[in-house]
Short mmCIF file of C-alpha atoms and ligand atoms in Angstrom, two decimals:
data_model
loop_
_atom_site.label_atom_id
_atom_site.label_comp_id
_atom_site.label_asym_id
_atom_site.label_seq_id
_atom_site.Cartn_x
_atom_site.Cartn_y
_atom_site.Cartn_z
CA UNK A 1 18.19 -10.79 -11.51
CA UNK A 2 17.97 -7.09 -11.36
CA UNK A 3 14.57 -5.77 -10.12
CA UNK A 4 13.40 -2.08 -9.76
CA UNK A 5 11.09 -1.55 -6.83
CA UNK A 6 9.44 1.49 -7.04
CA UNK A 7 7.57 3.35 -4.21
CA UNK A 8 10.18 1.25 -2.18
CA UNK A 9 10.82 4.03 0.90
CA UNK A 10 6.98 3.56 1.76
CA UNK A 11 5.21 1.56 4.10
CA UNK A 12 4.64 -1.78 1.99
CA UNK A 13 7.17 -1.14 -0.11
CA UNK A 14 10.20 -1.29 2.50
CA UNK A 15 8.58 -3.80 4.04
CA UNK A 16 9.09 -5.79 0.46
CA UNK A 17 12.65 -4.72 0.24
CA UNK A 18 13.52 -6.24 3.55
CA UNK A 19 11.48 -9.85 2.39
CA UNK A 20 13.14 -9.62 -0.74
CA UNK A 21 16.89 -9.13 0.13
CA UNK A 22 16.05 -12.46 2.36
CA UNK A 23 14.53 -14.81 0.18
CA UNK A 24 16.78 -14.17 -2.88
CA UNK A 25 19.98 -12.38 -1.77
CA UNK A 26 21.15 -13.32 -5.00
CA UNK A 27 19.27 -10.51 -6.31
CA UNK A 28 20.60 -6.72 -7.30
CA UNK A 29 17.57 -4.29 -6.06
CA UNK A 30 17.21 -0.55 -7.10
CA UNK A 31 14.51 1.49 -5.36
CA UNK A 32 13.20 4.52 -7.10
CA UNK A 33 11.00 6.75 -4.43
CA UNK A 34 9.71 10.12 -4.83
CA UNK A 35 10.26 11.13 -0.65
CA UNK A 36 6.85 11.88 -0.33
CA UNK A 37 5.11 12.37 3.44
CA UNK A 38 5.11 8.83 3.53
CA UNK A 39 8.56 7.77 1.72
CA UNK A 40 11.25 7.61 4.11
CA UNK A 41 15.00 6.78 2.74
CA UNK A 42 15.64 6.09 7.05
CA UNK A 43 13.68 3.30 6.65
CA UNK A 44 16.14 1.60 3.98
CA UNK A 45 19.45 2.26 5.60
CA UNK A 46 20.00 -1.24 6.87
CA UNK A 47 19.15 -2.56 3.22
CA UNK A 48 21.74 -0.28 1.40
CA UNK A 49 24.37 -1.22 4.12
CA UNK A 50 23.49 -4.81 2.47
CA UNK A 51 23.78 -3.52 -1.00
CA UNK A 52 20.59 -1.74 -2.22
CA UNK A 53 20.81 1.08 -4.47
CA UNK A 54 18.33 4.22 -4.19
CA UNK A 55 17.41 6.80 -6.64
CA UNK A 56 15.33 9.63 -5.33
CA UNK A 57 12.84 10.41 -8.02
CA UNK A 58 9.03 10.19 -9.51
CA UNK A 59 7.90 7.82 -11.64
CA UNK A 60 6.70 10.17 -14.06
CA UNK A 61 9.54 11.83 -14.73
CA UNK A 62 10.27 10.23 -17.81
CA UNK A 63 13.86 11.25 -19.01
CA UNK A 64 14.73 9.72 -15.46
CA UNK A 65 12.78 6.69 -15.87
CA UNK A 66 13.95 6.15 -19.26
CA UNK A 67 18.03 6.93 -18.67
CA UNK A 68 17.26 4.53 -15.21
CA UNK A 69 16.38 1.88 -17.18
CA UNK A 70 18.36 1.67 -19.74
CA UNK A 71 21.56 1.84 -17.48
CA UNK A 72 20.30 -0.76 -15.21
CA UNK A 73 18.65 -2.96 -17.71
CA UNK A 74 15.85 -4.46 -15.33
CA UNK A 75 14.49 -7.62 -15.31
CA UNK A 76 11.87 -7.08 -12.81
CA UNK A 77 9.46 -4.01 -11.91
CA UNK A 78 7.52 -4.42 -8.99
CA UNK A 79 5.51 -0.94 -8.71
CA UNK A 80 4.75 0.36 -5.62
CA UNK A 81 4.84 3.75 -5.79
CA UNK A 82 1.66 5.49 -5.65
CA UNK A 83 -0.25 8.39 -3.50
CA UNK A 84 -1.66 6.14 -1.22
CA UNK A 85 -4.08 8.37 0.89
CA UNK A 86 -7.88 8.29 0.60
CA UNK A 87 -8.28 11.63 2.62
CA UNK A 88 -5.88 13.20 0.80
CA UNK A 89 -7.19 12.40 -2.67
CA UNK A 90 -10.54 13.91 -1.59
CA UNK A 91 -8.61 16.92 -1.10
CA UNK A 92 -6.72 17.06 -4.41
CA UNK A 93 -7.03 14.88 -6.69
CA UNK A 94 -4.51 15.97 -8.83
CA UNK A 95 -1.34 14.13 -7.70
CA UNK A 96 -3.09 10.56 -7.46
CA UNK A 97 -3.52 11.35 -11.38
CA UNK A 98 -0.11 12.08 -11.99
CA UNK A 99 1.64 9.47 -10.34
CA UNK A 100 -0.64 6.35 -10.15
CA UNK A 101 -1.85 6.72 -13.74
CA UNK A 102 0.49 8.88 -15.24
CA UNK A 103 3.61 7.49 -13.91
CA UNK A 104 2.53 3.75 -14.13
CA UNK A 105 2.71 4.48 -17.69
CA UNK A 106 5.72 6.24 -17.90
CA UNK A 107 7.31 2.60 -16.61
CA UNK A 108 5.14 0.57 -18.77
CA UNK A 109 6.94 2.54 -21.90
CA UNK A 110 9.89 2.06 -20.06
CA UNK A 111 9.49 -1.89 -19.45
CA UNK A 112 8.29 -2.19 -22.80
CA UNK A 113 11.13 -0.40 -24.63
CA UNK A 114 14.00 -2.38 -22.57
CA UNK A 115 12.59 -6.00 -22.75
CA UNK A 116 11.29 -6.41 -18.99
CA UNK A 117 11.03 -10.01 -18.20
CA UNK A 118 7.86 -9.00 -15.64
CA UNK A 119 6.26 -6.01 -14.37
CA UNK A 120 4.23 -6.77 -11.18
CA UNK A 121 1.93 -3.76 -10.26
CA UNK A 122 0.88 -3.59 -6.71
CA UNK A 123 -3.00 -2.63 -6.46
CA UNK A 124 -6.14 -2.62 -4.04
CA UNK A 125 -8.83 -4.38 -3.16
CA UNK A 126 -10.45 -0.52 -3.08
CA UNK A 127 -10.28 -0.55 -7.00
CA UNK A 128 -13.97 -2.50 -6.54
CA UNK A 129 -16.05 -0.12 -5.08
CA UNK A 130 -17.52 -1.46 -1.45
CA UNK A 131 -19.94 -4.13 -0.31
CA UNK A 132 -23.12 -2.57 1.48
CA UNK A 133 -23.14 -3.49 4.96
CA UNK A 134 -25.53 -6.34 4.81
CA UNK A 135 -23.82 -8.40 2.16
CA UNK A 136 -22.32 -11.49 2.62
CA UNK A 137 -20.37 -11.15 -0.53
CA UNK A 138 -16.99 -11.22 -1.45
CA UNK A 139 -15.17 -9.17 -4.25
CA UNK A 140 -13.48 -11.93 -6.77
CA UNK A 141 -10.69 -11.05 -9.99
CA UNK A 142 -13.81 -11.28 -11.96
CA UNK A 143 -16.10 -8.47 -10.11
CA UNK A 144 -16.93 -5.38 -11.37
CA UNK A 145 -14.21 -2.19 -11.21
CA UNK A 146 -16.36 0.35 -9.22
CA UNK A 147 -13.87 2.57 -7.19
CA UNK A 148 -15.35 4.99 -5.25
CA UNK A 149 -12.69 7.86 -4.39
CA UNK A 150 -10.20 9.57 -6.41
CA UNK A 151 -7.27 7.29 -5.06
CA UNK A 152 -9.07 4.08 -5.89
CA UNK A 153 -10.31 5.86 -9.47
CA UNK A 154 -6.76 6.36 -9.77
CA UNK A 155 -5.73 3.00 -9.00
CA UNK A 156 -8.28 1.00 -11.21
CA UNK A 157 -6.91 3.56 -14.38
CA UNK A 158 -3.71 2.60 -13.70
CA UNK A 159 -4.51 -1.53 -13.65
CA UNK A 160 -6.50 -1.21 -17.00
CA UNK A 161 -3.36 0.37 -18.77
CA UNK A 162 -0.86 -2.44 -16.99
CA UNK A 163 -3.60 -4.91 -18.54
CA UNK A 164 -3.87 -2.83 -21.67
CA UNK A 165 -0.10 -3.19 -22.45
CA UNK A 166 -0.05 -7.04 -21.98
CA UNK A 167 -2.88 -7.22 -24.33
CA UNK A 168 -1.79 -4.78 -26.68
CA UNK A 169 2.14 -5.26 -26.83
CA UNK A 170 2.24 -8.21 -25.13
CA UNK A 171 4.33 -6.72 -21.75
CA UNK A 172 4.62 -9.24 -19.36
CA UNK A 173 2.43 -8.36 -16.76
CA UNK A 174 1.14 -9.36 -13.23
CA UNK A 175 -1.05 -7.23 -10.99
CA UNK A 176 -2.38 -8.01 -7.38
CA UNK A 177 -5.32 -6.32 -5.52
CA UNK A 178 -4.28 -6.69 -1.76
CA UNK A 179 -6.93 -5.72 1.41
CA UNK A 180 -5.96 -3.16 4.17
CA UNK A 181 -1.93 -3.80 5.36
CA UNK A 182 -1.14 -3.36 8.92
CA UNK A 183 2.67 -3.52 10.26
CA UNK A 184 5.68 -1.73 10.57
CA UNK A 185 6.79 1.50 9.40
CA UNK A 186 3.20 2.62 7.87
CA UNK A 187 2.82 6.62 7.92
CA UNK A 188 0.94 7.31 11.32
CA UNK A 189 -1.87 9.04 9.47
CA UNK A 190 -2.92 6.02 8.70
CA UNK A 191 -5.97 4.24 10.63
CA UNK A 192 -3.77 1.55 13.31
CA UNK A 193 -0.69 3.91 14.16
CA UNK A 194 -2.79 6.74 14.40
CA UNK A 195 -4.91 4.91 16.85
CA UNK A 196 -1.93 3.22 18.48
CA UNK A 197 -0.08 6.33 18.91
CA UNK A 198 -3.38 8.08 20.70
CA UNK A 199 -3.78 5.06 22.63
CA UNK A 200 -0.66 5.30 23.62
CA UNK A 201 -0.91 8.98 25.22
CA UNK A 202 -4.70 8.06 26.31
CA UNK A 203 -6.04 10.37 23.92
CA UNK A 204 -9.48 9.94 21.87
CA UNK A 205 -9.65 7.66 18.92
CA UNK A 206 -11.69 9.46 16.62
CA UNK A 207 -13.36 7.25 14.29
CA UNK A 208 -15.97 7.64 11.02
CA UNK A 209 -19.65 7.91 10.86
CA UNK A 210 -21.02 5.07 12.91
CA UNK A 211 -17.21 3.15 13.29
CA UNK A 212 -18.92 -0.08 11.34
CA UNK A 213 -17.22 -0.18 8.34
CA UNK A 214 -15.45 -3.20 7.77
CA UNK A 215 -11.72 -3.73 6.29
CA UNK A 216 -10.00 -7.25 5.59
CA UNK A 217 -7.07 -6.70 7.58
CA UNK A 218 -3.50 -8.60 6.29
CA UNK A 219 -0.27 -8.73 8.43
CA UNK A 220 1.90 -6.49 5.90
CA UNK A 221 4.85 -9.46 6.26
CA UNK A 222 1.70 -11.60 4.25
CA UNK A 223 0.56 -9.41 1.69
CA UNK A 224 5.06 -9.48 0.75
CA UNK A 225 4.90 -13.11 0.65
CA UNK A 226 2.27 -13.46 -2.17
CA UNK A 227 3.92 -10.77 -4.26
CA UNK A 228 6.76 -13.01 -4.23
CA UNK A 229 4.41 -16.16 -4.78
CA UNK A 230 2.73 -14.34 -7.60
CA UNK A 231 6.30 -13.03 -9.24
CA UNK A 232 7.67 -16.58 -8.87
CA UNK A 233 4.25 -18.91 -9.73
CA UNK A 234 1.70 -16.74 -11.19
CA UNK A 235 0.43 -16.26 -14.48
CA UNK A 236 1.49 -13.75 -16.60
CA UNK A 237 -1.44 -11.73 -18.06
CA UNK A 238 -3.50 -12.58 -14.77
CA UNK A 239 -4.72 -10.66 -11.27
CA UNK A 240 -4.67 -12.13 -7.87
CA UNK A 241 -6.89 -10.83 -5.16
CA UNK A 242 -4.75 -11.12 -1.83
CA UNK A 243 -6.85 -11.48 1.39
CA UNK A 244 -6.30 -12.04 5.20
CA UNK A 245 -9.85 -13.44 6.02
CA UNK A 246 -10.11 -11.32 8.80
CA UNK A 247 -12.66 -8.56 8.25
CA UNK A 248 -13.19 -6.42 11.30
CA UNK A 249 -14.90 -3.04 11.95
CA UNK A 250 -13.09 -0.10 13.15
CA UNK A 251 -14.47 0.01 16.00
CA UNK A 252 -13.36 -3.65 16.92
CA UNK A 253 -10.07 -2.75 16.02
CA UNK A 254 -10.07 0.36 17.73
CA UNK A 255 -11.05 -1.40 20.89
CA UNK A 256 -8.69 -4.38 20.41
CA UNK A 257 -5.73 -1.43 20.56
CA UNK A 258 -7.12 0.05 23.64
CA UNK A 259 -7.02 -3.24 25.48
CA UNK A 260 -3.26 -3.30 24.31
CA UNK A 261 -2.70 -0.26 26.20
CA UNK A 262 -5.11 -1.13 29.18
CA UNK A 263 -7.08 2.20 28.18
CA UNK A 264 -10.77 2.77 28.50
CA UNK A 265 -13.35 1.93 25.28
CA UNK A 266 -14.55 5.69 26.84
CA UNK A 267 -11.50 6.97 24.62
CA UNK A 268 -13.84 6.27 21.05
CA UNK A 269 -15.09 9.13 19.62
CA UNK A 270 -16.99 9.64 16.52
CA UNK A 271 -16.87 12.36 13.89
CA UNK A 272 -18.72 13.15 10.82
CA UNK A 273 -18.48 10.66 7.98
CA UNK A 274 -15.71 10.71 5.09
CA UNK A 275 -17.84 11.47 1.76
CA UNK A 276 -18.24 8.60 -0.56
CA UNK A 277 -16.72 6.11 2.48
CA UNK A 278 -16.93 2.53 1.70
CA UNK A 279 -19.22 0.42 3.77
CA UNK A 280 -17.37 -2.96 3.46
CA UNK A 281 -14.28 -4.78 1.79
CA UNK A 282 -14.38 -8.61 1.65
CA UNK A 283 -11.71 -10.70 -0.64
CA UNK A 284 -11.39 -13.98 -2.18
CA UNK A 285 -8.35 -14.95 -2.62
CA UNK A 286 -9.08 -18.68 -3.63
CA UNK A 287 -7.16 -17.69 -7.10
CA UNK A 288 -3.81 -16.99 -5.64
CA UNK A 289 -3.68 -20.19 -3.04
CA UNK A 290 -5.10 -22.25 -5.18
CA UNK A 291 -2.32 -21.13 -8.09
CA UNK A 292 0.42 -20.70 -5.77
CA UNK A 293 -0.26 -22.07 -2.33
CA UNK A 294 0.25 -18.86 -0.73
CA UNK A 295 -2.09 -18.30 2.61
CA UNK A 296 -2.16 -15.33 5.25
CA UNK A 297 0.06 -16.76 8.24
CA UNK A 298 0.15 -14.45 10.66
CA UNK A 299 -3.02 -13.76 12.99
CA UNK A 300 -4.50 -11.12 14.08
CA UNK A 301 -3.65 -11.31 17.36
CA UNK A 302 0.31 -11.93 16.42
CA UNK A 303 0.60 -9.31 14.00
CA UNK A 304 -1.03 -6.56 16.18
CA UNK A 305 1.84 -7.80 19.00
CA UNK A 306 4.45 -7.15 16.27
CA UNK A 307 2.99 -4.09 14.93
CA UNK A 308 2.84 -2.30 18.34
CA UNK A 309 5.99 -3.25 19.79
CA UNK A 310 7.59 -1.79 16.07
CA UNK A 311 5.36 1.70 17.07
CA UNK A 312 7.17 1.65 20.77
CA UNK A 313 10.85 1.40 19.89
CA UNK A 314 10.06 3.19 16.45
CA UNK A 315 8.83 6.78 16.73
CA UNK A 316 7.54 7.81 13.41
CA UNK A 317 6.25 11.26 13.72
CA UNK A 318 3.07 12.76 11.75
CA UNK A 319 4.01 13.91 8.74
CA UNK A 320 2.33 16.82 7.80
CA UNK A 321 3.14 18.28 11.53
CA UNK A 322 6.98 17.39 11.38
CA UNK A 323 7.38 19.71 8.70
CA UNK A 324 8.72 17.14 6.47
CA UNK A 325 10.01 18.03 2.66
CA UNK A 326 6.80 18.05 -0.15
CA UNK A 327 6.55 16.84 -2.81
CA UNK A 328 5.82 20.11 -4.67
CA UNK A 329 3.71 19.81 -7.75
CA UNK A 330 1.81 22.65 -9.98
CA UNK A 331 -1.12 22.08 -7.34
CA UNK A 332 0.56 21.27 -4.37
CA UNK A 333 -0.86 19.78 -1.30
CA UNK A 334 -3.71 22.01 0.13
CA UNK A 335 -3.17 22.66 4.35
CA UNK A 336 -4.46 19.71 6.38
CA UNK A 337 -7.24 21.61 7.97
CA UNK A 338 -9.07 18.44 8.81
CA UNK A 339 -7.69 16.21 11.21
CA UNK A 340 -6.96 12.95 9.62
CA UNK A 341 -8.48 10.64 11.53
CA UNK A 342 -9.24 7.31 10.25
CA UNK A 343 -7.73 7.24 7.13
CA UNK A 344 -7.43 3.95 4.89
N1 NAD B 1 -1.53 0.31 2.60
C1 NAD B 1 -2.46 -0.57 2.23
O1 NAD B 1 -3.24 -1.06 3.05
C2 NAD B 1 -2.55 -1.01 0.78
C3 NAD B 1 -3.43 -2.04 0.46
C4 NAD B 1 -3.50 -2.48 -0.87
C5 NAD B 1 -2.69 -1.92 -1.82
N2 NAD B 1 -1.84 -0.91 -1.49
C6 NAD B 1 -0.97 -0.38 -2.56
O2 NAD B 1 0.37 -0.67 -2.20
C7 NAD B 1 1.25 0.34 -2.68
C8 NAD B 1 2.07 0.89 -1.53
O3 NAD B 1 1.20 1.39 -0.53
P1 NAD B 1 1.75 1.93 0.86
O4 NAD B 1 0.67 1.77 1.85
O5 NAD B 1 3.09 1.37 1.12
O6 NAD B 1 1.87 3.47 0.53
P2 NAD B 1 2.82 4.59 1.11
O7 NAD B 1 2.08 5.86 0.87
O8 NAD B 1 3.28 4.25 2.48
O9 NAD B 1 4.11 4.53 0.16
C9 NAD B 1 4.09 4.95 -1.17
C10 NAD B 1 5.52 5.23 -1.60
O10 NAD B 1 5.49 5.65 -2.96
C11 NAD B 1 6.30 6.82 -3.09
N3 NAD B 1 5.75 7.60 -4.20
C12 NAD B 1 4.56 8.24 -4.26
N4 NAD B 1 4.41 8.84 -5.45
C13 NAD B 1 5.54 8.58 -6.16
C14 NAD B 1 5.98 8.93 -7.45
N5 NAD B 1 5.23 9.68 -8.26
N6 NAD B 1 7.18 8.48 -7.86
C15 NAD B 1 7.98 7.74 -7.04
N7 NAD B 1 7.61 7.39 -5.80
C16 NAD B 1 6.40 7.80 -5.36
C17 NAD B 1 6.21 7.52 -1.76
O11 NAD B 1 7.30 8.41 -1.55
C18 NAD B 1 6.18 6.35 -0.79
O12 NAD B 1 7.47 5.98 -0.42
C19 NAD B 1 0.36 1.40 -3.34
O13 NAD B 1 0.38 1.19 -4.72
C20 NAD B 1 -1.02 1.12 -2.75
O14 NAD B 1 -2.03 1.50 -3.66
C21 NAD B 1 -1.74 -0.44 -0.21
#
């Protein structure tokens, strides 16, 4: 089978590479990845030593997409690639328009046009809007798309046209809405190696309005698992919620990394809110085990182990202060004047 994974130099998507190339080595796998802050083609060298191929590109650019697939002639599209950053999309919007809408549907014309057997389209839980603090509720396929930020605005557009195409041209599509990821090479701007990484110099972990909010938290090694569940027993035309049953506020998990690094709870600090933050993610994900069988494995307490150890031998510098290449678009990134500090 051949299988295009897009967005696959990022933190979830190289992680999917790696889970891929082991459970079905019989497979040929093409990654297409912009570079962005986050995409890093390091990450991927062990997997094109084993026979990946990587083509550095956006998924909007069309004449690339197009000419891509018609050499390759895909079977599979698993799309990953997207802007993935909350804080940044507050900041400019623009980009998360372009290439989570825009380019989603420059490789649903693609898939379409060269007879894709599937196209799986990696989403978020974040595409439903928030659960108020007090609620015991949890967000189901069926609940209402309320996305709150210009990422997860971005993110619901692009799941109604994936859902548009099945029902209008009859694509074969998939799409699953996974909870917060934690593991191995994620961008440290991101909430648990930006907090393991000033844990691990004793410096403050600054943290959100009143450090409640609540994420489902799912060992990234999980959340790979049940895309390959979904891709190999899930309905086509349908979404699966993906879950970890583990909600936990930021502050909890803020404090559960301190302990890691026998540091002081003196270390949180709070800042003023994001605008528009969401109060609380919860998931059921009854649909996909039920379906497929698939359940989070790994616990908490395991994957944080993993995670950290990966941050100690690993040093992944901050991107926008290692003067990394840009992704340069008519609006490019505006400076980082704010600190990012618990991004999602
Ligand atoms: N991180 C999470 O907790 C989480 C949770 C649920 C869903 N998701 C979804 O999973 C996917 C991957 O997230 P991630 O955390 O790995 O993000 P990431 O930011 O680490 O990686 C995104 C990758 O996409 C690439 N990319 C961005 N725009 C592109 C474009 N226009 N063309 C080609 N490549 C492009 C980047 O270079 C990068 O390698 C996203 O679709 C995201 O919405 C993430």
């Amino acid at each position: 089978m051949k299988v295009l994974i897009t967005g696959g130099a990022g933190f979830i998507g190289t992680n999917y590479v790696y889970t891929h190339m082991q459970r079905r080595p019989q497979d040929k796998l093409l990654v297409l990845d912009a570079l962005n802050y986050a995409g890093k083609r390091s990450n991927l060298k062990k997997a094109e030593v084993q026979g990946l191929s990587f083509v550095e590109g956006r998924i909007e650019d069309k004449s690339l997409v197009m000419s891509l697939f018609k050499k390759e002639k895909f079977d599979l599209v698993v799309n990953f690639a997207a802007e993935t950053h909350v804080d940044r999309s507050i900041e400019d919007p623009e980009i998360f328009i372009r290439s989570n809408v825009m380019g989603t549907q420059v490789l649903l014309d693609a898939a379409l046009n060269h007879d894709v057997k599937r196209f799986h389209h990696i989403s978020t839980d974040e595409v439903y809007g928030d659960l108020g603090f007090g609620s015991h509720d949890k967000f189901t396929e069926e609940s209402a798309i309320k996305p709150s930020s210009p990422y997860s605005a971005s993110k619901a557009a692009s799941d109604m046209l994936v859902m548009a195409y099945y029902r209008t041209f009859g694509l074969p599509v998939s799409i699953s809405r996974c909870s917060n990821n934690y593991g191995p090479y994620q961008d440290p701007e991101k909430l648990i190696p930006l907090l393991i990484s000033r844990a691990k110099e004793g410096k403050s972990l600054k943290l959100y309005g009143s450090g409640k909010n609540v994420r489902d938290w799912l060992f990234v090694q999980d959340h790979c698992d049940a895309i390959l569940s979904i891709i190999e027993k899930g309905q086509i035309g349908e979404i699966y919620n993906i879950g970890g049953a583990n909600e936990l506020e930021n502050i909890e998990i803020a404090s559960i990394i301190l302990r890691f690094f026998n540091q002081s709870e003196n270390l949180i600090t709070y800042i003023e809110d994001r605008k528009g933050h969401d109060e609380r993610y919860a998931i059921d994900f009854s649909k996909l085990t039920k379906e497929t069988g698939w359940q989070p494995r790994v616990t908490f307490e395991e994957g944080m182990r993993k995670t950290i150890q990966w941050y100690k031998l690993n040093s992944y510098e901050r991107s926008h202060s290692s003067g990394r290449k840009r992704v340069q678009t008519q609006s490019s990134y505006k400076s980082h004047k704010q600190t990012f500090t618990s991004g999602l």
